[in-house]
């Protein structure tokens, strides 16, 4: 059973069919606004684990991956930390026919760019993510990044964006730099440490969180790590889908 729980209606609407790409694109559409909009897409178990054996796939499901594809299909750029790129085996984003008309109408290219956040640039620039993407991969780094690694990234075809001082990438500056490049519909897929930095910087506008009906125990990371904020920031539930016990929620900052 697949159901949509509208936040304006306490009675869930049953939907016996499969969610179509258009259905999901309507639910997850970016708001119309002039400035950037940063959303995160994460999955968590009932006991708060964002990973199992270092990866998110074991706690995910087919519909979660369909929503994952939808969020990418709507985004200008996908922002990911270097560790997540390595652990999850990131590849270039691909063009999806289901979103081609929407992207063309919004003035977007055929697929989102991937932006990798790395202060040290400890990345394998021979991977397809860098040498054969549909659109050039971006590398966000600090002004103190090793010059040789910057040059290697550029030789591989990546576009290097300085978004911080020293070896550190500043989350708020990263959002501004991407927006200045015309990439205003931002999607981050983690990892937890990078999401925690966006939260601490106060620049996260929306969280798309899949709650997986699983328990893992152990000491897996939460969806956001790093230093805590002084005062917890309140978000409002804007939509929720359900299938086989998985809850696909969307929260926006108040």
CSV table of N, CA, C and O in Angstrom, one decimal, residues 19-142:
chain,number,residue,atom,x,y,z
A,19,UNK,N,3.7,5.3,-7.4
A,19,UNK,CA,3.9,6.8,-7.6
A,19,UNK,C,4.7,7.0,-8.9
A,19,UNK,O,5.7,6.4,-9.2
A,20,UNK,N,4.1,7.8,-9.8
A,20,UNK,CA,4.8,8.1,-11.0
A,20,UNK,C,5.9,9.2,-10.8
A,20,UNK,O,5.8,9.9,-9.8
A,21,UNK,N,6.8,9.3,-11.8
A,21,UNK,CA,7.8,10.4,-11.7
A,21,UNK,C,7.1,11.8,-11.5
A,21,UNK,O,7.6,12.6,-10.8
A,22,UNK,N,6.0,12.0,-12.3
A,22,UNK,CA,5.3,13.3,-12.1
A,22,UNK,C,4.7,13.5,-10.8
A,22,UNK,O,4.7,14.6,-10.2
A,23,UNK,N,4.1,12.4,-10.2
A,23,UNK,CA,3.6,12.5,-8.8
A,23,UNK,C,4.7,12.9,-7.9
A,23,UNK,O,4.4,13.9,-7.1
A,24,UNK,N,5.8,12.3,-7.9
A,24,UNK,CA,6.9,12.6,-7.0
A,24,UNK,C,7.5,14.0,-7.2
A,24,UNK,O,7.8,14.7,-6.3
A,25,UNK,N,7.6,14.3,-8.5
A,25,UNK,CA,8.1,15.6,-8.8
A,25,UNK,C,7.2,16.8,-8.3
A,25,UNK,O,7.7,17.8,-7.9
A,26,UNK,N,5.9,16.5,-8.3
A,26,UNK,CA,5.0,17.5,-7.8
A,26,UNK,C,5.2,17.7,-6.3
A,26,UNK,O,5.2,18.8,-5.7
A,27,UNK,N,5.3,16.5,-5.6
A,27,UNK,CA,5.4,16.6,-4.2
A,27,UNK,C,6.7,17.2,-3.7
A,27,UNK,O,6.7,18.0,-2.8
A,28,UNK,N,7.8,17.0,-4.5
A,28,UNK,CA,9.1,17.4,-4.1
A,28,UNK,C,9.6,18.7,-4.9
A,28,UNK,O,10.8,19.0,-4.8
A,29,UNK,N,8.7,19.4,-5.5
A,29,UNK,CA,9.1,20.5,-6.3
A,29,UNK,C,9.8,21.6,-5.4
A,29,UNK,O,9.4,21.8,-4.3
A,30,UNK,N,10.8,22.2,-6.0
A,30,UNK,CA,11.5,23.3,-5.3
A,30,UNK,C,10.5,24.5,-5.2
A,30,UNK,O,9.8,24.7,-6.2
A,31,UNK,N,10.6,25.3,-4.2
A,31,UNK,CA,9.8,26.5,-4.1
A,31,UNK,C,10.2,27.6,-5.1
A,31,UNK,O,11.4,27.6,-5.5
A,32,UNK,N,9.4,28.4,-5.6
A,32,UNK,CA,9.7,29.5,-6.5
A,32,UNK,C,10.3,30.6,-5.6
A,32,UNK,O,9.6,31.2,-4.8
A,33,UNK,N,11.6,30.9,-5.8
A,33,UNK,CA,12.2,32.0,-5.1
A,33,UNK,C,13.5,32.5,-5.8
A,33,UNK,O,14.0,31.8,-6.7
A,34,UNK,N,14.0,33.7,-5.5
A,34,UNK,CA,15.1,34.2,-6.2
A,34,UNK,C,16.4,33.6,-5.7
A,34,UNK,O,17.4,33.4,-6.5
A,35,UNK,N,16.5,33.4,-4.4
A,35,UNK,CA,17.8,32.9,-3.8
A,35,UNK,C,18.0,31.4,-3.9
A,35,UNK,O,17.1,30.7,-4.3
A,36,UNK,N,19.1,30.9,-3.3
A,36,UNK,CA,19.3,29.5,-3.3
A,36,UNK,C,18.4,28.7,-2.3
A,36,UNK,O,17.9,29.3,-1.3
A,37,UNK,N,18.1,27.5,-2.6
A,37,UNK,CA,17.4,26.6,-1.7
A,37,UNK,C,18.1,25.3,-1.5
A,37,UNK,O,18.4,24.6,-2.4
A,38,UNK,N,18.6,25.1,-0.2
A,38,UNK,CA,19.4,23.9,0.1
A,38,UNK,C,18.5,22.9,0.8
A,38,UNK,O,18.0,23.1,1.9
A,39,UNK,N,18.3,21.7,0.1
A,39,UNK,CA,17.6,20.6,0.8
A,39,UNK,C,18.6,19.4,1.0
A,39,UNK,O,19.5,19.3,0.2
A,40,UNK,N,18.3,18.7,2.0
A,40,UNK,CA,19.1,17.5,2.2
A,40,UNK,C,18.2,16.2,2.1
A,40,UNK,O,17.0,16.3,2.4
A,41,UNK,N,18.8,15.2,1.6
A,41,UNK,CA,18.1,13.9,1.5
A,41,UNK,C,18.9,12.8,2.3
A,41,UNK,O,20.0,12.5,2.0
A,42,UNK,N,18.2,12.3,3.3
A,42,UNK,CA,18.9,11.3,4.2
A,42,UNK,C,17.9,10.2,4.6
A,42,UNK,O,16.7,10.4,4.4
A,43,UNK,N,18.5,9.1,5.1
A,43,UNK,CA,17.7,8.0,5.5
A,43,UNK,C,18.2,7.6,6.9
A,43,UNK,O,19.4,7.7,7.2
A,44,UNK,N,17.3,7.2,7.8
A,44,UNK,CA,17.6,6.9,9.2
A,44,UNK,C,16.8,5.7,9.6
A,44,UNK,O,15.6,5.6,9.2
A,45,UNK,N,17.3,4.8,10.4
A,45,UNK,CA,16.6,3.7,11.0
A,45,UNK,C,15.8,4.3,12.2
A,45,UNK,O,15.9,5.4,12.6
A,46,UNK,N,14.9,3.4,12.8
A,46,UNK,CA,14.1,3.8,13.9
A,46,UNK,C,15.0,4.2,15.1
A,46,UNK,O,14.6,5.0,15.9
A,47,UNK,N,16.2,3.6,15.2
A,47,UNK,CA,17.0,3.9,16.3
A,47,UNK,C,18.1,4.9,16.0
A,47,UNK,O,19.1,5.1,16.6
A,48,UNK,N,17.9,5.6,14.8
A,48,UNK,CA,18.8,6.8,14.5
A,48,UNK,C,20.0,6.5,13.7
A,48,UNK,O,20.8,7.4,13.6
A,49,UNK,N,20.2,5.3,13.2
A,49,UNK,CA,21.4,5.0,12.4
A,49,UNK,C,21.2,5.5,11.0
A,49,UNK,O,20.2,5.3,10.3
A,50,UNK,N,22.2,6.2,10.5
A,50,UNK,CA,22.2,6.7,9.1
A,50,UNK,C,22.9,5.8,8.1
A,50,UNK,O,22.8,6.0,6.9
A,51,UNK,N,23.5,4.7,8.7
A,51,UNK,CA,24.3,3.8,7.8
A,51,UNK,C,24.2,2.4,8.5
A,51,UNK,O,24.0,2.3,9.7
A,52,UNK,N,24.6,1.4,7.7
A,52,UNK,CA,24.8,0.1,8.2
A,52,UNK,C,26.1,-0.5,7.5
A,52,UNK,O,26.1,-0.5,6.3
A,53,UNK,N,27.1,-0.8,8.2
A,53,UNK,CA,28.3,-1.3,7.6
A,53,UNK,C,28.9,-0.1,6.7
A,53,UNK,O,29.5,-0.4,5.7
A,54,UNK,N,28.7,1.1,7.2
A,54,UNK,CA,29.3,2.2,6.5
A,54,UNK,C,28.6,2.8,5.3
A,54,UNK,O,29.0,3.7,4.7
A,55,UNK,N,27.4,2.2,4.9
A,55,UNK,CA,26.7,2.6,3.7
A,55,UNK,C,25.2,2.7,4.1
A,55,UNK,O,24.7,2.1,4.9
A,56,UNK,N,24.6,3.6,3.3
A,56,UNK,CA,23.1,3.8,3.5
A,56,UNK,C,22.2,2.8,2.8
A,56,UNK,O,21.1,2.6,3.2
A,57,UNK,N,22.7,2.2,1.8
A,57,UNK,CA,21.9,1.3,1.0
A,57,UNK,C,21.2,0.2,1.8
A,57,UNK,O,20.0,-0.1,1.5
A,58,UNK,N,21.9,-0.5,2.7
A,58,UNK,CA,21.2,-1.5,3.5
A,58,UNK,C,20.0,-1.1,4.2
A,58,UNK,O,19.1,-2.0,4.6
A,59,UNK,N,19.8,0.2,4.5
A,59,UNK,CA,18.6,0.6,5.3
A,59,UNK,C,17.6,1.3,4.4
A,59,UNK,O,16.6,1.9,4.9
A,60,UNK,N,17.8,1.3,3.1
A,60,UNK,CA,17.0,1.9,2.1
A,60,UNK,C,16.0,0.9,1.5
A,60,UNK,O,15.9,-0.2,2.0
A,61,UNK,N,15.3,1.3,0.5
A,61,UNK,CA,14.3,0.5,-0.2
A,61,UNK,C,14.1,1.0,-1.6
A,61,UNK,O,14.6,2.1,-2.0
A,62,UNK,N,13.4,0.3,-2.4
A,62,UNK,CA,13.2,0.7,-3.8
A,62,UNK,C,12.5,2.0,-4.0
A,62,UNK,O,12.9,2.9,-4.8
A,63,UNK,N,11.5,2.3,-3.2
A,63,UNK,CA,10.8,3.6,-3.3
A,63,UNK,C,11.7,4.7,-2.8
A,63,UNK,O,11.6,5.8,-3.3
A,64,UNK,N,12.5,4.4,-1.8
A,64,UNK,CA,13.5,5.4,-1.3
A,64,UNK,C,14.4,5.8,-2.5
A,64,UNK,O,14.7,7.0,-2.7
A,65,UNK,N,14.9,4.8,-3.2
A,65,UNK,CA,15.8,5.1,-4.3
A,65,UNK,C,15.0,5.8,-5.5
A,65,UNK,O,15.6,6.6,-6.2
A,66,UNK,N,13.7,5.6,-5.6
A,66,UNK,CA,12.9,6.3,-6.6
A,66,UNK,C,12.8,7.8,-6.2
A,66,UNK,O,13.0,8.7,-7.1
A,67,UNK,N,12.6,8.1,-4.9
A,67,UNK,CA,12.6,9.4,-4.5
A,67,UNK,C,14.0,10.1,-4.6
A,67,UNK,O,14.1,11.2,-5.0
A,68,UNK,N,15.0,9.3,-4.3
A,68,UNK,CA,16.4,9.7,-4.5
A,68,UNK,C,16.6,10.2,-5.9
A,68,UNK,O,17.2,11.3,-6.2
A,69,UNK,N,16.1,9.4,-6.9
A,69,UNK,CA,16.3,9.8,-8.3
A,69,UNK,C,15.5,11.0,-8.6
A,69,UNK,O,15.9,11.9,-9.4
A,70,UNK,N,14.3,11.2,-8.0
A,70,UNK,CA,13.4,12.3,-8.2
A,70,UNK,C,14.1,13.6,-7.8
A,70,UNK,O,14.1,14.6,-8.4
A,71,UNK,N,14.7,13.6,-6.5
A,71,UNK,CA,15.3,14.7,-6.0
A,71,UNK,C,16.5,15.2,-6.9
A,71,UNK,O,16.7,16.3,-7.1
A,72,UNK,N,17.3,14.2,-7.4
A,72,UNK,CA,18.3,14.5,-8.3
A,72,UNK,C,17.8,15.1,-9.6
A,72,UNK,O,18.4,16.0,-10.2
A,73,UNK,N,16.7,14.5,-10.0
A,73,UNK,CA,16.1,15.0,-11.3
A,73,UNK,C,15.6,16.4,-11.2
A,73,UNK,O,15.4,17.1,-12.3
A,74,UNK,N,15.4,17.0,-10.0
A,74,UNK,CA,14.9,18.3,-9.9
A,74,UNK,C,16.0,19.3,-9.5
A,74,UNK,O,15.8,20.5,-9.6
A,75,UNK,N,17.2,18.8,-9.1
A,75,UNK,CA,18.2,19.7,-8.6
A,75,UNK,C,19.1,20.3,-9.7
A,75,UNK,O,19.3,19.7,-10.7
A,76,UNK,N,19.7,21.4,-9.4
A,76,UNK,CA,20.7,22.0,-10.2
A,76,UNK,C,22.1,21.3,-9.9
A,76,UNK,O,22.9,21.1,-10.8
A,77,UNK,N,22.3,21.0,-8.7
A,77,UNK,CA,23.6,20.5,-8.2
A,77,UNK,C,23.4,19.6,-7.0
A,77,UNK,O,22.5,19.9,-6.2
A,78,UNK,N,24.2,18.5,-7.0
A,78,UNK,CA,24.2,17.6,-5.8
A,78,UNK,C,25.5,17.8,-5.1
A,78,UNK,O,26.5,17.6,-5.7
A,79,UNK,N,25.4,18.2,-3.8
A,79,UNK,CA,26.6,18.4,-3.0
A,79,UNK,C,26.8,17.3,-2.1
A,79,UNK,O,25.9,16.8,-1.4
A,80,UNK,N,28.1,16.8,-2.1
A,80,UNK,CA,28.4,15.6,-1.3
A,80,UNK,C,29.8,15.8,-0.7
A,80,UNK,O,30.7,16.3,-1.4
A,81,UNK,N,30.0,15.3,0.5
A,81,UNK,CA,31.3,15.3,1.1
A,81,UNK,C,32.2,14.3,0.5
A,81,UNK,O,31.8,13.2,-0.1
A,82,UNK,N,33.5,14.5,0.6
A,82,UNK,CA,34.5,13.6,-0.1
A,82,UNK,C,34.4,12.2,0.5
A,82,UNK,O,34.5,11.2,-0.3
A,83,UNK,N,34.2,12.0,1.8
A,83,UNK,CA,34.1,10.7,2.4
A,83,UNK,C,32.9,10.0,1.9
A,83,UNK,O,33.0,8.8,1.5
A,84,UNK,N,31.8,10.6,1.7
A,84,UNK,CA,30.6,10.0,1.1
A,84,UNK,C,30.8,9.6,-0.3
A,84,UNK,O,30.4,8.5,-0.8
A,85,UNK,N,31.5,10.4,-1.1
A,85,UNK,CA,31.8,10.1,-2.5
A,85,UNK,C,32.6,8.8,-2.5
A,85,UNK,O,32.4,8.0,-3.4
A,86,UNK,N,33.6,8.7,-1.6
A,86,UNK,CA,34.4,7.5,-1.6
A,86,UNK,C,33.6,6.3,-1.1
A,86,UNK,O,33.7,5.2,-1.8
A,87,UNK,N,32.9,6.4,0.0
A,87,UNK,CA,32.2,5.2,0.5
A,87,UNK,C,31.1,4.7,-0.3
A,87,UNK,O,30.8,3.5,-0.5
A,88,UNK,N,30.3,5.7,-0.9
A,88,UNK,CA,29.1,5.3,-1.7
A,88,UNK,C,29.5,5.1,-3.2
A,88,UNK,O,28.6,4.7,-4.0
A,89,UNK,N,30.7,5.3,-3.6
A,89,UNK,CA,31.1,5.0,-5.0
A,89,UNK,C,30.4,5.9,-6.0
A,89,UNK,O,29.8,5.5,-6.9
A,90,UNK,N,30.4,7.2,-5.7
A,90,UNK,CA,29.7,8.2,-6.5
A,90,UNK,C,30.1,8.1,-8.0
A,90,UNK,O,31.3,8.0,-8.3
A,91,UNK,N,29.1,8.2,-8.8
A,91,UNK,CA,29.3,8.3,-10.3
A,91,UNK,C,28.6,9.6,-10.8
A,91,UNK,O,27.9,10.2,-10.1
A,92,UNK,N,28.9,10.0,-12.0
A,92,UNK,CA,28.2,11.2,-12.6
A,92,UNK,C,26.7,11.0,-12.5
A,92,UNK,O,26.2,9.9,-12.8
A,93,UNK,N,26.0,12.1,-12.3
A,93,UNK,CA,24.5,12.1,-12.4
A,93,UNK,C,24.2,11.9,-13.9
A,93,UNK,O,24.9,12.3,-14.8
A,94,UNK,N,23.1,11.1,-14.1
A,94,UNK,CA,22.7,10.8,-15.5
A,94,UNK,C,21.4,11.6,-15.9
A,94,UNK,O,20.6,12.0,-15.0
A,95,UNK,N,21.2,11.8,-17.1
A,95,UNK,CA,20.0,12.4,-17.6
A,95,UNK,C,18.9,11.4,-17.5
A,95,UNK,O,19.0,10.3,-17.8
A,96,UNK,N,17.7,11.9,-17.0
A,96,UNK,CA,16.6,11.1,-16.8
A,96,UNK,C,15.4,11.6,-17.7
A,96,UNK,O,15.0,12.7,-17.6
A,97,UNK,N,15.0,10.8,-18.6
A,97,UNK,CA,14.0,11.2,-19.6
A,97,UNK,C,12.7,11.7,-18.9
A,97,UNK,O,12.0,12.6,-19.3
A,98,UNK,N,12.4,11.1,-17.7
A,98,UNK,CA,11.2,11.4,-17.0
A,98,UNK,C,11.2,12.9,-16.5
A,98,UNK,O,10.1,13.5,-16.3
A,99,UNK,N,12.3,13.5,-16.4
A,99,UNK,CA,12.4,14.9,-15.9
A,99,UNK,C,12.9,15.8,-17.0
A,99,UNK,O,13.1,17.0,-16.7
A,100,UNK,N,13.1,15.3,-18.2
A,100,UNK,CA,13.7,16.2,-19.3
A,100,UNK,C,12.9,17.4,-19.5
A,100,UNK,O,13.4,18.5,-19.7
A,101,UNK,N,11.5,17.3,-19.7
A,101,UNK,CA,10.7,18.4,-20.0
A,101,UNK,C,10.7,19.4,-18.8
A,101,UNK,O,10.7,20.6,-19.1
A,102,UNK,N,10.6,18.9,-17.6
A,102,UNK,CA,10.6,19.8,-16.4
A,102,UNK,C,11.9,20.6,-16.4
A,102,UNK,O,12.0,21.8,-16.1
A,103,UNK,N,13.0,19.9,-16.6
A,103,UNK,CA,14.3,20.6,-16.5
A,103,UNK,C,14.5,21.6,-17.7
A,103,UNK,O,15.0,22.7,-17.4
A,104,UNK,N,14.0,21.3,-18.9
A,104,UNK,CA,14.1,22.2,-20.0
A,104,UNK,C,13.2,23.5,-19.7
A,104,UNK,O,13.7,24.6,-19.9
A,105,UNK,N,12.1,23.3,-19.1
A,105,UNK,CA,11.2,24.4,-18.8
A,105,UNK,C,11.7,25.3,-17.7
A,105,UNK,O,11.5,26.5,-17.7
A,106,UNK,N,12.6,24.7,-16.8
A,106,UNK,CA,13.2,25.4,-15.7
A,106,UNK,C,14.5,26.0,-16.1
A,106,UNK,O,15.2,26.7,-15.3
A,107,UNK,N,14.9,25.8,-17.4
A,107,UNK,CA,16.2,26.3,-17.8
A,107,UNK,C,17.4,25.6,-17.3
A,107,UNK,O,18.5,26.1,-17.3
A,108,UNK,N,17.2,24.3,-16.9
A,108,UNK,CA,18.3,23.5,-16.4
A,108,UNK,C,18.9,22.6,-17.5
A,108,UNK,O,18.3,22.4,-18.5
A,109,UNK,N,20.1,22.2,-17.3
A,109,UNK,CA,20.8,21.3,-18.2
A,109,UNK,C,20.2,19.9,-18.1
A,109,UNK,O,19.2,19.7,-17.3
A,110,UNK,N,20.7,18.9,-18.8
A,110,UNK,CA,20.1,17.6,-18.8
A,110,UNK,C,20.2,16.8,-17.5
A,110,UNK,O,19.5,15.9,-17.2
A,111,UNK,N,21.2,17.1,-16.7
A,111,UNK,CA,21.4,16.4,-15.4
A,111,UNK,C,22.1,17.4,-14.4
A,111,UNK,O,22.7,18.4,-14.8
A,112,UNK,N,21.9,17.2,-13.1
A,112,UNK,CA,22.6,18.0,-12.2
A,112,UNK,C,24.1,17.8,-12.2
A,112,UNK,O,24.6,16.7,-12.5
A,113,UNK,N,24.8,18.9,-11.8
A,113,UNK,CA,26.2,18.7,-11.5
A,113,UNK,C,26.4,18.1,-10.2
A,113,UNK,O,25.6,18.2,-9.3
A,114,UNK,N,27.5,17.4,-10.0
A,114,UNK,CA,27.9,16.9,-8.7
A,114,UNK,C,29.0,17.8,-8.2
A,114,UNK,O,30.0,18.2,-8.9
A,115,UNK,N,28.8,18.3,-6.9
A,115,UNK,CA,29.8,19.2,-6.3
A,115,UNK,C,30.4,18.4,-5.1
A,115,UNK,O,29.7,18.0,-4.1
A,116,UNK,N,31.7,18.2,-5.1
A,116,UNK,CA,32.4,17.4,-4.0
A,116,UNK,C,33.0,18.4,-3.1
A,116,UNK,O,33.8,19.2,-3.5
A,117,UNK,N,32.8,18.3,-1.8
A,117,UNK,CA,33.4,19.2,-0.8
A,117,UNK,C,34.6,18.5,-0.2
A,117,UNK,O,34.5,17.4,0.4
A,118,UNK,N,35.7,19.1,-0.4
A,118,UNK,CA,37.0,18.5,0.2
A,118,UNK,C,38.0,19.6,0.4
A,118,UNK,O,38.4,20.3,-0.5
A,119,UNK,N,38.5,19.7,1.6
A,119,UNK,CA,39.5,20.6,2.0
A,119,UNK,C,40.9,20.2,1.5
A,119,UNK,O,41.7,20.9,1.0
A,120,UNK,N,41.1,18.9,1.7
A,120,UNK,CA,42.5,18.3,1.3
A,120,UNK,C,42.6,17.9,-0.1
A,120,UNK,O,43.7,17.7,-0.6
A,121,UNK,N,41.4,17.7,-0.8
A,121,UNK,CA,41.4,17.2,-2.2
A,121,UNK,C,42.0,15.8,-2.3
A,121,UNK,O,42.6,15.4,-3.3
A,122,UNK,N,41.8,15.0,-1.3
A,122,UNK,CA,42.3,13.6,-1.3
A,122,UNK,C,41.2,12.8,-2.0
A,122,UNK,O,40.4,12.1,-1.4
A,123,UNK,N,41.2,13.0,-3.3
A,123,UNK,CA,40.2,12.3,-4.2
A,123,UNK,C,40.9,11.7,-5.4
A,123,UNK,O,42.0,12.1,-5.8
A,124,UNK,N,40.3,10.6,-5.9
A,124,UNK,CA,40.9,9.9,-7.1
A,124,UNK,C,40.3,10.6,-8.4
A,124,UNK,O,39.2,10.3,-8.8
A,125,UNK,N,41.1,11.5,-9.0
A,125,UNK,CA,40.6,12.3,-10.1
A,125,UNK,C,40.6,11.5,-11.4
A,125,UNK,O,40.2,12.0,-12.5
A,126,UNK,N,40.9,10.2,-11.3
A,126,UNK,CA,40.8,9.3,-12.5
A,126,UNK,C,39.4,8.7,-12.6
A,126,UNK,O,39.2,8.0,-13.6
A,127,UNK,N,38.6,8.8,-11.6
A,127,UNK,CA,37.3,8.2,-11.6
A,127,UNK,C,36.4,8.8,-12.6
A,127,UNK,O,36.5,10.0,-13.0
A,128,UNK,N,35.3,8.1,-13.1
A,128,UNK,CA,34.4,8.6,-14.1
A,128,UNK,C,33.7,9.9,-13.6
A,128,UNK,O,33.3,10.7,-14.4
A,129,UNK,N,33.5,10.0,-12.3
A,129,UNK,CA,32.9,11.2,-11.7
A,129,UNK,C,33.6,12.5,-12.2
A,129,UNK,O,33.0,13.5,-12.4
A,130,UNK,N,34.9,12.4,-12.4
A,130,UNK,CA,35.7,13.6,-12.7
A,130,UNK,C,36.0,13.6,-14.2
A,130,UNK,O,36.1,14.7,-14.8
A,131,UNK,N,36.3,12.5,-14.8
A,131,UNK,CA,36.8,12.5,-16.2
A,131,UNK,C,35.7,12.3,-17.3
A,131,UNK,O,35.9,12.6,-18.4
A,132,UNK,N,34.5,11.8,-16.9
A,132,UNK,CA,33.5,11.6,-17.9
A,132,UNK,C,32.1,11.9,-17.4
A,132,UNK,O,31.1,11.1,-17.7
A,133,UNK,N,31.8,13.0,-16.7
A,133,UNK,CA,30.5,13.4,-16.4
A,133,UNK,C,29.7,14.0,-17.5
A,133,UNK,O,30.4,14.5,-18.5
A,134,UNK,N,28.4,14.0,-17.5
A,134,UNK,CA,27.6,14.6,-18.5
A,134,UNK,C,27.8,16.1,-18.4
A,134,UNK,O,27.8,16.8,-19.4
A,135,UNK,N,27.9,16.7,-17.2
A,135,UNK,CA,28.2,18.1,-17.0
A,135,UNK,C,29.4,18.1,-16.0
A,135,UNK,O,29.6,17.2,-15.2
A,136,UNK,N,30.3,19.0,-16.1
A,136,UNK,CA,31.6,19.0,-15.3
A,136,UNK,C,31.3,18.9,-13.8
A,136,UNK,O,30.4,19.6,-13.3
A,137,UNK,N,32.1,18.1,-13.2
A,137,UNK,CA,32.0,18.0,-11.7
A,137,UNK,C,32.7,19.2,-11.1
A,137,UNK,O,33.7,19.6,-11.5
A,138,UNK,N,32.1,19.7,-10.0
A,138,UNK,CA,32.6,20.8,-9.2
A,138,UNK,C,33.4,20.3,-8.0
A,138,UNK,O,32.9,19.3,-7.4
A,139,UNK,N,34.5,20.9,-7.6
A,139,UNK,CA,35.2,20.6,-6.4
A,139,UNK,C,35.2,21.8,-5.6
A,139,UNK,O,35.8,22.8,-6.0
A,140,UNK,N,34.6,21.8,-4.4
A,140,UNK,CA,34.5,22.9,-3.5
A,140,UNK,C,35.7,22.7,-2.5
A,140,UNK,O,35.7,21.7,-1.8
A,141,UNK,N,36.5,23.7,-2.3
A,141,UNK,CA,37.7,23.5,-1.4
A,141,UNK,C,38.0,24.9,-0.9
A,141,UNK,O,37.4,25.9,-1.2
A,142,UNK,N,39.1,24.9,0.0
A,142,UNK,CA,39.5,26.1,0.6
A,142,UNK,C,40.7,26.7,-0.1
A,142,UNK,O,41.3,26.1,-0.9
